[in-house]
XYZ file of C-alpha atoms in Angstrom:
723
model
C -29.111 -26.598 49.823
C -30.280 -23.143 48.437
C -27.606 -20.782 46.947
C -28.290 -18.046 49.655
C -27.763 -20.705 52.427
C -24.553 -21.195 50.870
C -23.144 -18.133 52.114
C -23.636 -19.297 55.854
C -21.483 -22.206 55.490
C -18.449 -22.193 57.853
C -15.016 -21.985 56.158
C -13.946 -24.956 57.872
C -16.479 -26.839 55.991
C -15.495 -25.270 52.702
C -11.821 -26.618 53.661
C -13.369 -29.773 54.382
C -15.012 -30.399 51.099
C -11.755 -29.228 49.020
C -9.328 -31.361 51.196
C -9.110 -33.970 48.387
C -7.081 -33.049 45.376
C -9.509 -35.247 43.015
C -12.332 -32.725 43.886
C -10.542 -29.824 42.972
C -9.599 -30.999 39.645
C -13.290 -32.065 39.149
C -14.062 -28.453 39.621
C -11.586 -27.137 37.442
C -12.524 -29.536 34.530
C -16.121 -28.429 35.036
C -15.370 -24.850 35.304
C -15.252 -23.659 31.501
C -17.970 -26.121 30.329
C -21.261 -24.805 29.333
C -22.745 -28.290 28.545
C -22.643 -31.157 30.965
C -19.857 -33.300 31.339
C -20.062 -37.008 31.196
C -19.077 -39.213 34.303
C -16.084 -40.952 31.962
C -14.845 -37.455 31.232
C -14.486 -36.880 34.930
C -12.652 -40.214 35.315
C -9.983 -38.730 32.692
C -9.751 -35.730 34.633
C -8.582 -37.625 38.044
C -6.516 -40.378 36.155
C -3.386 -39.169 37.474
C -4.630 -40.133 40.716
C -4.927 -43.724 40.039
C -5.709 -44.932 43.342
C -8.751 -42.228 43.607
C -10.591 -43.781 40.478
C -12.662 -46.117 42.527
C -13.680 -43.206 44.960
C -14.977 -41.086 42.203
C -18.584 -41.444 42.965
C -17.753 -40.599 46.748
C -15.940 -37.336 45.608
C -18.766 -36.291 43.200
C -21.439 -36.877 46.006
C -19.251 -34.744 48.478
C -19.241 -31.873 45.677
C -23.088 -32.208 45.212
C -23.657 -32.116 48.935
C -21.526 -29.124 48.892
C -23.702 -27.390 46.087
C -20.562 -27.088 44.147
C -22.005 -29.149 41.343
C -25.430 -30.434 39.851
C -26.382 -33.478 37.918
C -28.747 -33.957 35.336
C -29.730 -36.584 32.798
C -26.554 -35.673 30.407
C -23.832 -35.309 33.070
C -22.428 -32.738 35.640
C -22.282 -29.052 35.472
C -20.796 -26.574 37.949
C -22.978 -24.305 40.150
C -22.286 -20.395 40.652
C -21.014 -21.296 44.086
C -18.682 -23.845 42.521
C -17.218 -21.146 40.128
C -16.501 -18.723 43.054
C -14.580 -21.710 45.020
C -12.569 -22.345 41.889
C -11.877 -18.637 41.570
C -10.766 -18.454 45.215
C -8.850 -21.564 44.801
C -6.784 -20.142 42.033
C -6.108 -16.878 43.690
C -4.990 -18.711 46.760
C -2.672 -20.852 44.794
C -1.179 -17.915 42.785
C -0.572 -15.789 46.182
C 1.394 -18.608 47.602
C 3.597 -19.277 44.388
C 6.284 -17.215 43.271
C 5.238 -17.920 39.619
C 2.457 -15.397 39.958
C 5.260 -12.761 39.640
C 6.069 -13.948 35.864
C 7.609 -11.005 34.081
C 7.097 -10.468 30.516
C 9.052 -8.819 27.824
C 6.723 -6.823 25.715
C 6.676 -5.945 22.047
C 6.772 -2.308 23.414
C 10.162 -3.151 24.841
C 9.083 -2.802 28.532
C 9.268 -5.279 31.430
C 5.460 -6.022 32.860
C 4.013 -8.593 35.005
C 1.877 -11.043 33.637
C -1.682 -10.414 33.200
C -3.917 -13.065 31.576
C -6.712 -10.250 31.187
C -4.230 -8.474 28.475
C -4.507 -11.682 26.376
C -8.109 -11.559 26.667
C -8.239 -7.830 25.670
C -5.700 -8.391 22.547
C -7.752 -11.394 21.453
C -10.885 -9.382 21.238
C -9.142 -6.261 19.945
C -7.307 -8.045 16.999
C -9.718 -10.838 16.071
C -13.315 -9.645 17.260
C -13.678 -12.883 19.167
C -16.579 -12.890 21.512
C -15.817 -12.633 25.309
C -16.817 -15.882 26.449
C -14.160 -17.683 23.945
C -11.555 -14.967 24.673
C -11.674 -15.654 28.449
C -11.578 -19.469 27.723
C -8.467 -18.950 25.668
C -6.754 -16.586 27.973
C -7.353 -18.763 31.099
C -5.956 -21.838 29.211
C -3.012 -19.943 28.132
C -2.450 -18.776 31.893
C -2.569 -22.435 33.207
C 0.014 -23.536 30.439
C 2.454 -20.701 30.837
C 2.384 -21.321 34.838
C 2.721 -24.889 34.358
C 5.787 -24.487 32.086
C 7.833 -22.556 34.503
C 9.209 -20.247 32.177
C 11.977 -18.183 33.064
C 12.324 -15.750 30.016
C 8.703 -14.941 28.766
C 8.230 -12.665 25.697
C 5.314 -11.569 24.070
C 6.077 -13.590 21.021
C 6.146 -16.714 23.119
C 2.754 -15.937 24.736
C 1.332 -15.631 21.093
C 2.676 -19.003 20.444
C 0.875 -20.563 23.438
C -2.490 -18.712 22.465
C -2.006 -19.633 18.679
C -1.665 -23.214 19.770
C -4.775 -23.103 21.814
C -6.886 -21.557 19.272
C -6.166 -24.380 16.872
C -6.877 -26.888 19.579
C -10.159 -24.896 20.086
C -10.899 -25.023 16.306
C -10.536 -21.342 16.162
C -8.281 -21.010 12.941
C -9.450 -18.017 11.572
C -8.842 -16.259 14.897
C -5.374 -17.721 14.794
C -4.692 -16.280 11.447
C -5.455 -12.651 12.845
C -3.440 -13.127 15.793
C -0.358 -14.666 14.193
C 2.908 -12.785 14.494
C 4.496 -12.003 11.164
C 8.245 -11.964 10.560
C 11.284 -14.397 10.058
C 12.851 -16.732 12.249
C 16.407 -15.602 13.488
C 18.107 -18.350 11.265
C 16.607 -16.710 8.140
C 17.817 -13.629 8.879
C 21.105 -14.755 9.647
C 21.310 -16.612 6.377
C 20.046 -13.365 4.519
C 23.043 -11.488 6.103
C 25.423 -14.357 5.284
C 24.322 -14.457 1.712
C 26.001 -11.109 0.731
C 23.120 -10.451 -1.791
C 22.247 -7.238 -0.323
C 24.576 -4.059 -0.905
C 23.673 -2.642 2.037
C 21.694 -2.369 5.075
C 18.935 -0.422 3.623
C 18.434 -2.918 0.855
C 18.302 -5.683 3.593
C 15.943 -3.988 5.839
C 13.609 -3.511 2.785
C 13.996 -7.293 1.981
C 12.812 -7.990 5.807
C 9.888 -5.432 5.335
C 8.634 -7.100 2.046
C 8.671 -10.741 3.656
C 6.325 -9.285 6.428
C 4.195 -7.755 3.997
C 3.956 -10.737 1.851
C 2.900 -12.969 5.024
C 0.350 -10.676 5.909
C -1.254 -10.770 2.403
C -1.439 -14.497 2.581
C -2.942 -14.668 6.062
C -5.166 -11.761 6.174
C -5.742 -9.784 2.928
C -6.654 -12.569 0.742
C -9.021 -15.569 1.493
C -7.580 -19.011 2.245
C -8.242 -20.410 -1.154
C -6.616 -17.841 -3.164
C -3.649 -17.986 -0.995
C -3.600 -21.529 -1.537
C -3.382 -21.150 -5.310
C -0.868 -18.756 -5.001
C 1.325 -21.105 -3.300
C 0.665 -24.038 -5.489
C 1.203 -21.895 -8.608
C -2.017 -21.952 -10.288
C -2.075 -18.264 -9.960
C 0.837 -15.321 -9.820
C 0.647 -12.034 -8.508
C 2.739 -9.423 -10.019
C 3.469 -7.981 -6.279
C 2.315 -9.707 -3.500
C 3.554 -7.423 -0.578
C 1.566 -4.629 -2.234
C -1.702 -6.224 -3.109
C -3.666 -4.639 -0.386
C -1.893 -1.637 -0.172
C -1.275 0.235 -3.636
C -1.922 -0.069 -7.254
C 1.135 -1.097 -9.469
C 1.755 1.353 -12.158
C 0.717 4.797 -13.115
C 0.334 5.672 -17.017
C 0.167 9.499 -17.713
C 0.582 11.717 -21.027
C 3.222 13.991 -21.746
C 0.619 16.819 -21.625
C -0.603 15.355 -18.119
C 2.995 15.424 -16.832
C 3.525 19.139 -17.553
C 0.270 19.826 -15.805
C 1.346 17.618 -13.068
C 4.958 19.375 -12.749
C 3.243 22.921 -12.922
C 0.871 21.936 -10.134
C 3.821 20.580 -7.952
C 5.729 23.623 -8.572
C 3.059 26.077 -7.658
C 2.082 24.074 -4.537
C 5.551 24.304 -3.324
C 5.381 28.280 -3.532
C 4.559 30.253 -0.684
C 2.256 32.527 -2.631
C -1.015 30.855 -3.118
C -3.079 30.696 -6.363
C -0.307 31.183 -8.402
C -0.143 29.780 -12.052
C 3.587 29.775 -13.010
C 5.435 27.299 -14.816
C 8.760 25.669 -13.799
C 10.092 26.031 -17.616
C 10.955 29.747 -16.537
C 13.401 28.518 -14.126
C 17.136 28.011 -14.386
C 17.755 24.490 -15.506
C 19.309 23.347 -12.150
C 16.255 24.462 -10.076
C 13.836 22.887 -12.934
C 15.621 19.460 -12.464
C 14.855 19.667 -8.816
C 11.356 20.182 -8.992
C 11.357 17.630 -11.969
C 13.031 15.089 -9.756
C 10.883 15.600 -6.737
C 7.365 15.314 -8.690
C 8.376 11.968 -10.110
C 9.684 10.618 -6.813
C 6.111 11.208 -5.240
C 4.753 8.762 -7.830
C 7.267 5.997 -6.730
C 5.798 5.620 -3.176
C 2.343 4.559 -4.564
C 3.199 2.955 -7.996
C 5.737 0.333 -7.001
C 5.922 -1.126 -10.485
C 6.610 2.098 -12.180
C 5.587 5.033 -14.274
C 4.662 5.039 -17.929
C 4.624 8.495 -19.843
C 3.036 7.976 -23.385
C 3.487 10.884 -25.740
C 6.599 12.045 -23.725
C 7.467 13.984 -26.924
C 4.866 16.437 -25.745
C 7.135 17.073 -22.872
C 10.312 17.164 -24.825
C 9.048 19.661 -27.375
C 8.316 22.261 -24.523
C 11.579 21.124 -22.751
C 13.823 22.059 -25.968
C 12.009 25.290 -25.973
C 13.483 26.541 -22.750
C 16.550 24.397 -22.468
C 19.491 23.032 -24.334
C 20.151 19.613 -25.494
C 23.089 19.398 -23.099
C 20.337 19.998 -20.293
C 18.290 17.148 -21.957
C 21.500 14.642 -21.689
C 21.807 15.678 -17.892
C 18.321 15.129 -17.266
C 18.623 11.563 -18.536
C 22.084 10.606 -17.251
C 21.637 12.071 -13.799
C 18.246 12.687 -12.829
C 16.372 9.681 -14.577
C 19.249 7.337 -13.612
C 18.955 8.354 -9.940
C 15.135 7.694 -10.201
C 15.568 4.490 -11.916
C 17.913 2.864 -9.414
C 15.022 1.422 -7.599
C 11.891 2.278 -9.851
C 11.048 1.715 -13.515
C 10.238 4.419 -15.907
C 8.915 4.146 -19.600
C 8.662 7.012 -21.845
C 6.625 6.789 -25.068
C 7.994 8.698 -28.155
C 5.574 8.858 -30.905
C 6.989 9.494 -34.503
C 3.220 10.270 -35.539
C 3.533 13.356 -33.884
C 5.594 16.324 -35.218
C 8.433 15.257 -32.923
C 10.921 13.897 -35.620
C 14.116 14.995 -34.307
C 15.393 12.200 -32.201
C 18.894 13.175 -32.415
C 19.098 14.359 -28.733
C 17.789 11.051 -27.595
C 20.239 9.136 -29.976
C 23.102 10.977 -28.245
C 22.099 9.353 -25.120
C 20.884 6.003 -25.899
C 24.130 5.387 -28.046
C 26.407 5.375 -25.093
C 27.608 8.790 -25.894
C 27.504 9.291 -22.094
C 28.970 5.889 -21.106
C 31.464 7.529 -18.681
C 28.540 8.733 -16.477
C 26.139 5.978 -16.718
C 27.579 2.469 -15.697
C 24.398 0.582 -16.025
C 22.471 1.301 -18.961
C 19.628 -0.574 -17.819
C 19.211 2.557 -15.669
C 18.020 4.685 -18.548
C 14.378 4.893 -18.933
C 12.982 2.303 -21.431
C 11.955 4.218 -24.612
C 8.851 2.747 -26.327
C 9.166 4.510 -29.980
C 5.840 4.321 -32.135
C 7.045 3.519 -35.626
C 4.185 3.756 -38.147
C 5.607 2.400 -41.660
C 4.678 5.664 -43.603
C 7.581 7.209 -41.564
C 10.119 4.633 -42.390
C 9.394 3.580 -45.694
C 12.704 4.744 -46.945
C 14.293 1.915 -44.600
C 11.931 -0.587 -45.894
C 12.633 -0.039 -49.459
C 16.200 0.922 -49.323
C 18.421 -1.853 -50.896
C 21.550 -0.624 -49.424
C 22.651 1.129 -46.044
C 24.707 3.606 -48.000
C 21.426 5.073 -49.509
C 19.966 5.875 -46.324
C 19.690 9.553 -45.171
C 21.198 10.423 -41.689
C 17.821 10.660 -39.955
C 16.920 7.066 -40.999
C 20.361 5.873 -40.117
C 19.963 7.457 -36.777
C 16.703 5.437 -36.635
C 18.080 2.167 -37.731
C 20.792 2.636 -35.005
C 18.344 3.589 -32.277
C 16.298 0.291 -33.247
C 18.901 -2.096 -31.720
C 19.287 -0.521 -28.294
C 18.649 -2.736 -25.393
C 16.588 -0.099 -23.664
C 14.419 0.804 -26.708
C 11.162 -1.114 -27.647
C 9.693 -0.693 -31.322
C 6.087 -0.202 -30.989
C 4.328 -1.025 -34.344
C 0.937 -1.364 -33.016
C -0.313 1.130 -35.573
C -0.217 -1.396 -38.410
C -3.243 -2.893 -36.902
C -5.287 -0.084 -38.165
C -4.927 2.432 -35.181
C -5.614 5.860 -36.566
C -5.771 9.329 -34.524
C -4.454 7.548 -31.266
C -1.706 6.323 -29.336
C -0.629 2.791 -28.225
C 1.745 1.798 -25.498
C 2.917 -1.426 -23.456
C 3.489 -0.392 -19.895
C 6.356 -1.496 -17.756
C 4.503 -4.731 -16.875
C 3.567 -5.415 -20.620
C 0.294 -4.330 -20.383
C -1.042 -2.894 -23.825
C -3.059 0.201 -23.718
C -4.648 2.080 -26.573
C -5.906 5.828 -26.264
C -8.054 6.703 -29.107
C -8.347 10.731 -28.266
C -5.068 12.288 -27.650
C -6.331 15.557 -26.060
C -8.361 13.510 -23.634
C -5.952 10.987 -22.026
C -6.480 10.950 -18.311
C -4.095 9.265 -15.864
C -4.664 5.637 -15.591
C -3.923 3.287 -12.782
C -2.818 -0.184 -13.286
C -4.414 -1.883 -10.453
C -2.791 -5.277 -10.636
C -1.556 -7.838 -13.137
C -2.497 -11.628 -12.266
C -1.185 -14.592 -14.595
C -2.925 -17.966 -14.787
C -0.712 -21.180 -14.953
C -1.904 -22.973 -17.975
C 0.055 -25.865 -17.036
C -1.727 -26.267 -13.856
C -5.220 -25.872 -15.429
C -3.963 -28.587 -17.790
C -2.973 -30.682 -14.900
C -6.279 -30.689 -13.413
C -7.890 -31.552 -16.685
C -6.846 -35.127 -17.454
C -5.715 -34.453 -20.901
C -9.462 -33.771 -21.971
C -9.588 -30.513 -24.046
C -13.138 -29.871 -23.089
C -12.599 -30.238 -19.415
C -9.499 -27.988 -19.751
C -11.465 -24.947 -21.217
C -14.238 -25.476 -18.552
C -11.404 -25.283 -15.962
C -9.690 -22.238 -17.793
C -12.978 -20.254 -17.701
C -13.355 -21.136 -13.658
C -9.693 -19.686 -13.358
C -10.445 -16.563 -15.377
C -13.611 -15.774 -13.396
C -11.524 -16.465 -10.275
C -9.122 -13.579 -11.445
C -12.202 -11.370 -11.780
C -13.015 -12.213 -8.077
C -9.681 -11.444 -6.879
C -9.356 -8.048 -8.708
C -12.696 -6.931 -7.000
C -10.952 -8.103 -3.773
C -8.068 -5.858 -4.396
C -10.386 -2.835 -5.265
C -11.872 -3.388 -1.960
C -8.837 -3.610 -0.043
C -7.614 -0.370 -1.384
C -10.819 1.365 -0.622
C -9.985 0.598 3.038
C -6.184 1.270 3.091
C -4.924 3.499 0.238
C -7.015 6.590 1.752
C -5.433 6.100 5.126
C -2.073 7.363 3.540
C -1.909 11.076 3.793
C 0.366 11.070 1.097
C -2.459 9.545 -1.258
C -4.350 12.984 -0.870
C -1.608 14.757 -1.748
C -0.893 12.912 -4.701
C -4.811 12.950 -5.901
C -4.617 16.711 -5.690
C -1.753 16.517 -8.360
C -2.808 13.753 -10.366
C -6.708 13.394 -10.092
C -8.043 16.935 -9.245
C -8.739 15.853 -5.802
C -10.523 12.855 -6.824
C -9.322 10.047 -4.379
C -10.367 7.425 -6.762
C -11.424 4.814 -4.077
C -13.178 7.194 -1.553
C -16.795 6.030 -2.157
C -16.089 2.463 -3.696
C -18.928 0.136 -4.154
C -18.046 -2.419 -6.579
C -16.761 -2.552 -10.434
C -20.239 -1.868 -11.868
C -20.640 1.552 -9.798
C -17.463 3.241 -10.450
C -18.115 6.588 -11.657
C -14.553 8.475 -11.877
C -13.060 9.591 -15.137
C -9.999 8.102 -14.364
C -9.375 4.559 -15.706
C -8.562 1.729 -13.703
C -6.945 -1.218 -15.656
C -6.504 -5.093 -14.629
C -3.797 -7.125 -16.497
C -4.558 -10.785 -17.141
C -1.514 -12.690 -18.582
C -1.208 -16.376 -19.517
C 1.583 -18.469 -18.210
C 2.881 -21.600 -19.907
C 1.004 -21.740 -22.912
C 4.152 -22.887 -25.215
C 4.728 -25.624 -22.541
C 1.421 -26.658 -22.357
C 1.250 -27.369 -26.312
C 4.534 -29.224 -25.786
C 2.922 -31.329 -23.158
C 0.179 -32.154 -25.640
C 2.136 -32.715 -28.931
C 5.990 -32.721 -27.976
C 6.340 -29.836 -29.992
C 6.496 -26.176 -29.201
C 4.403 -23.393 -31.019
C 6.982 -22.348 -33.185
C 7.658 -26.024 -34.471
C 4.333 -26.848 -35.961
C 1.407 -24.688 -37.611
C -1.266 -26.738 -35.972
C -0.002 -25.864 -32.426
C -0.394 -22.435 -33.473
C -4.195 -22.930 -34.072
C -4.618 -24.156 -30.743
C -2.627 -21.255 -29.230
C -4.864 -18.908 -31.323
C -7.831 -21.068 -29.771
C -6.690 -20.458 -26.367
C -5.979 -16.739 -26.849
C -9.422 -16.149 -28.258
C -11.380 -17.887 -25.666
C -9.796 -15.915 -22.888
C -9.998 -12.832 -24.907
C -13.750 -13.520 -25.304
C -14.267 -14.007 -21.734
C -12.422 -10.741 -20.879
C -14.663 -8.711 -23.237
C -17.783 -10.332 -21.984
C -16.816 -9.208 -18.196
C -15.800 -5.793 -19.573
C -19.239 -5.345 -21.090
C -20.744 -5.438 -17.552
C -18.270 -3.249 -15.956
C -18.238 0.543 -15.366
C -17.126 2.461 -18.521
C -13.553 3.400 -16.864
C -12.729 -0.044 -15.580
C -11.124 -2.449 -18.012
C -9.643 -6.182 -17.956
C -7.002 -6.435 -20.505
C -5.328 -9.648 -21.847
C -1.544 -9.073 -21.972
C 1.771 -11.364 -21.942
C 3.595 -12.398 -19.001
C 6.573 -10.342 -17.913
C 10.043 -11.428 -16.604
C 9.949 -12.072 -12.866
C 11.734 -14.488 -10.593
C 8.569 -16.393 -9.674
C 8.487 -17.661 -13.223
C 11.629 -19.516 -12.833
C 10.366 -21.184 -9.745
C 6.927 -22.179 -11.052
C 8.664 -23.612 -14.168
C 9.399 -26.742 -11.667
C 5.803 -27.856 -12.443
C 6.344 -27.948 -16.145
C 9.643 -30.250 -15.412
C 7.589 -32.348 -12.968
C 4.935 -33.093 -15.402
C 7.387 -33.815 -18.181
C 9.145 -36.518 -15.823
C 5.778 -37.946 -14.920
C 5.089 -38.480 -18.605
C 8.549 -39.810 -19.388
C 9.369 -37.218 -22.018
C 12.771 -36.638 -22.478
C 13.170 -33.065 -22.268
C 16.849 -31.290 -23.479
C 17.549 -27.993 -22.130
C 18.546 -26.606 -25.614
C 14.638 -27.052 -26.589
C 13.362 -24.858 -23.884
C 11.997 -21.400 -25.257
C 12.994 -19.384 -22.304
C 11.569 -18.213 -19.222
C 9.082 -15.680 -20.622
C 5.964 -17.728 -21.077
C 4.313 -15.560 -23.676
C 5.370 -15.314 -27.304
C 7.662 -12.853 -26.058
C 10.092 -15.674 -25.480
C 13.960 -14.742 -26.102
C 14.462 -16.104 -29.916
C 17.910 -16.940 -31.003
C 16.765 -18.023 -34.334
C 16.954 -15.452 -37.231
C 15.248 -17.412 -39.717
C 13.053 -14.483 -40.862
C 10.696 -16.420 -43.326
C 9.998 -19.008 -40.231
C 9.660 -16.006 -37.692
C 7.141 -14.043 -39.920
C 5.011 -17.234 -40.565
C 4.692 -17.893 -36.839
C 3.517 -14.408 -36.171
C 1.087 -14.322 -39.246
C -0.407 -17.461 -37.920
C -0.853 -16.290 -34.458
C -1.774 -12.702 -35.547
C -4.994 -14.672 -36.789
C -6.145 -14.214 -33.131
C -8.194 -11.322 -31.738
C -5.415 -10.547 -29.280
C -2.996 -8.596 -31.335
C -0.328 -7.317 -28.673
C 2.347 -9.948 -29.647
C 5.882 -9.356 -28.628
C 9.305 -10.523 -29.735
C 12.620 -10.115 -27.737
C 15.840 -10.888 -29.700
C 19.235 -11.192 -28.099
C 21.982 -9.450 -30.256
C 25.410 -10.041 -29.645
C 28.529 -8.149 -30.652
C 29.408 -10.542 -33.737
C 25.542 -11.013 -34.835
C 26.141 -9.049 -38.216
C 30.093 -9.172 -38.418
C 30.255 -5.446 -39.091
C 28.106 -5.642 -42.193
C 25.679 -2.598 -42.608
C 23.592 -4.269 -45.169
C 23.034 -7.270 -43.040
C 21.767 -4.652 -40.171
C 19.415 -3.096 -42.748
C 18.276 -6.454 -43.932
C 17.550 -7.520 -40.382
C 15.704 -4.665 -39.654
C 13.427 -4.557 -42.776
C 12.622 -8.173 -42.038
C 11.547 -7.516 -38.251
C 9.499 -4.485 -39.396
C 7.699 -6.391 -41.998
C 6.519 -9.017 -39.412
C 3.182 -8.848 -37.696
C 4.675 -7.979 -34.311
C 3.469 -5.256 -32.262
C 6.451 -4.799 -30.012
C 10.143 -5.662 -30.596
C 12.897 -5.160 -28.120
C 16.539 -6.633 -27.872
C 18.176 -8.376 -25.006
C 21.626 -6.708 -25.420
C 23.027 -3.127 -26.480
C 24.100 -3.354 -30.008
C 26.624 -0.603 -31.285
C 26.488 0.158 -35.032
C 30.156 -0.675 -36.288
C 32.190 1.882 -37.981
C 33.763 0.986 -41.186
C 36.980 -0.688 -39.775
C 34.500 -2.962 -37.962
C 35.079 -1.398 -34.423
C 32.349 0.485 -32.406
C 31.690 4.048 -32.958
C 33.313 6.501 -30.577
C 31.276 9.477 -29.686
C 32.679 12.814 -28.681
C 32.135 13.568 -25.163
C 30.372 16.947 -25.075
C 30.210 17.978 -21.646
C 32.837 16.265 -19.389
C 33.189 19.735 -17.725
C 30.198 21.467 -18.231
C 27.964 20.790 -15.165
C 31.007 20.675 -12.678
C 31.284 24.516 -13.580
C 27.355 25.049 -12.876
C 27.947 23.362 -9.196
C 26.556 19.882 -9.781
């Protein structure tokens, strides 16, 4: 029968042809098939009609005679007429069924009638799936939803149906793009009941972060890297912001003055003005100071580092008093650092030698205004030896002058880091560790440009070791593969930032202040064709080097000189890979080897270490654990300075010079003995350690052994000025 003749078939004949339910099922089975369906597959289609199986050939012949289906050597196909018949059948079924009026609670908070064409449209819009497959998935979803007879249909539930169908149709990549992100109601309830969150705003932030993290794992990075993160082979510093923003900003004190001036002038009604906010009364100045810094916090979630902040302090103290400076730290900085990190670099290489105003602040003279001392900005002070020779050579504390006593007091503060990198021969330059512990060196002080810390990725040496079957050659081979994978992941982040960051209007405003209208990622091609003058820094850190050596030898790095030789070998190997990669990059893109920093993920990833110990039958006592900071900046409770000096002397043979030490101090560490304090600091300064910090605040005792009590200078000062 020709297709043209089919239009002449009486309606009664069509109804007769479709009077058997098995024939309808056969047509529906063939409807979505582009290739012939075999006879046995059609048997499965009518298996629920057990008494009709023996009549399958008869039903097929009826459909063939009606020109609904055709047969070739491979099987059966539906004809155009068959498609039209099935479509009309479905319309007829839906018209007679109340289920055709299913209502959907949409994500736009509206109630609409169910329409499978919307499913088809959303699949194509969100995943770029081809039209044929999108129709196929949408039709299958419609069939299952109607069959389920759901009384309360929501948009998320429809997505669950669609995602299940996508998996069955082997469209897993499409499923990732259509997955709805969020937390189950039970998890949200548990978060509320945990009482960990001080207020609803913090709770909302937690939920938002969880969604962004899920989005990163599903849609921002490839599946292999996502698996590597989930298994602990690599660790991202900030998973939620991986495809959205850089991590840190590094500027100089001079940069900050320029930024502050630009921000102030942009806020004035008169255009093209060149005024400075330093001419304003202090209260107005502090407003512009706070607002300009607040801009950075939105795009640099891991904080701000201001190198040579003394350049700003020198200018500030020309216009304002030390009392104003105390207010700037105790009120403005503390407000900013509640949810953000700020590090200030102070250089004693420069002419800024009067640290008394800072001592007044960091020696708890304002303890009644600052409840949490971790809210103060971290102060990183550059202490070249020639500036503190008197401390090094002084036999007794009583022989020190007042300035050196003040310096000694500053050394012991929790929020103060001692930067001694200048001992490695750095001249006419500045060196600083950022909030994430990434070491940066600037050779030409007058040409320091704002620098962006793009990301910091840690490689888990325990995971590399576990895959190397205790074979050192294989270990270094796997380590090389891991490092080169990290290079690829950084390249992935650069590409993501070029697509997303420029879509935020605030980035354009910030670029005007920071980068002279250079949008940085606007014309991004690759890491070899980056032509901006503003440096992009990528941190790579090691995770578990100390534990790796323990697994090999049963002793930590500090326990055996030979172990330190292997540590140097690992450091130098990674350092050389990074240097080689830097040689082929654009001038202002740099990979930097750095130590790990303390973060909650490290605690969870340490489970791998404990599991590996258990597998090897090693009896591991908690007291031997070096701490959760898996570089050489582990908290060290041993104060054997000869041993300490030897350890860092051995490790100092590595090309990696940025070694850190964090020491916990308690109130009874020195029993109030000034000379013990002096000897302690002398020994610390003599070690080959680049950065030193302390876990707790330590107050210098007075002669009676109690803490020094400072006069509260301005308890009633600022209330009179209206603050």
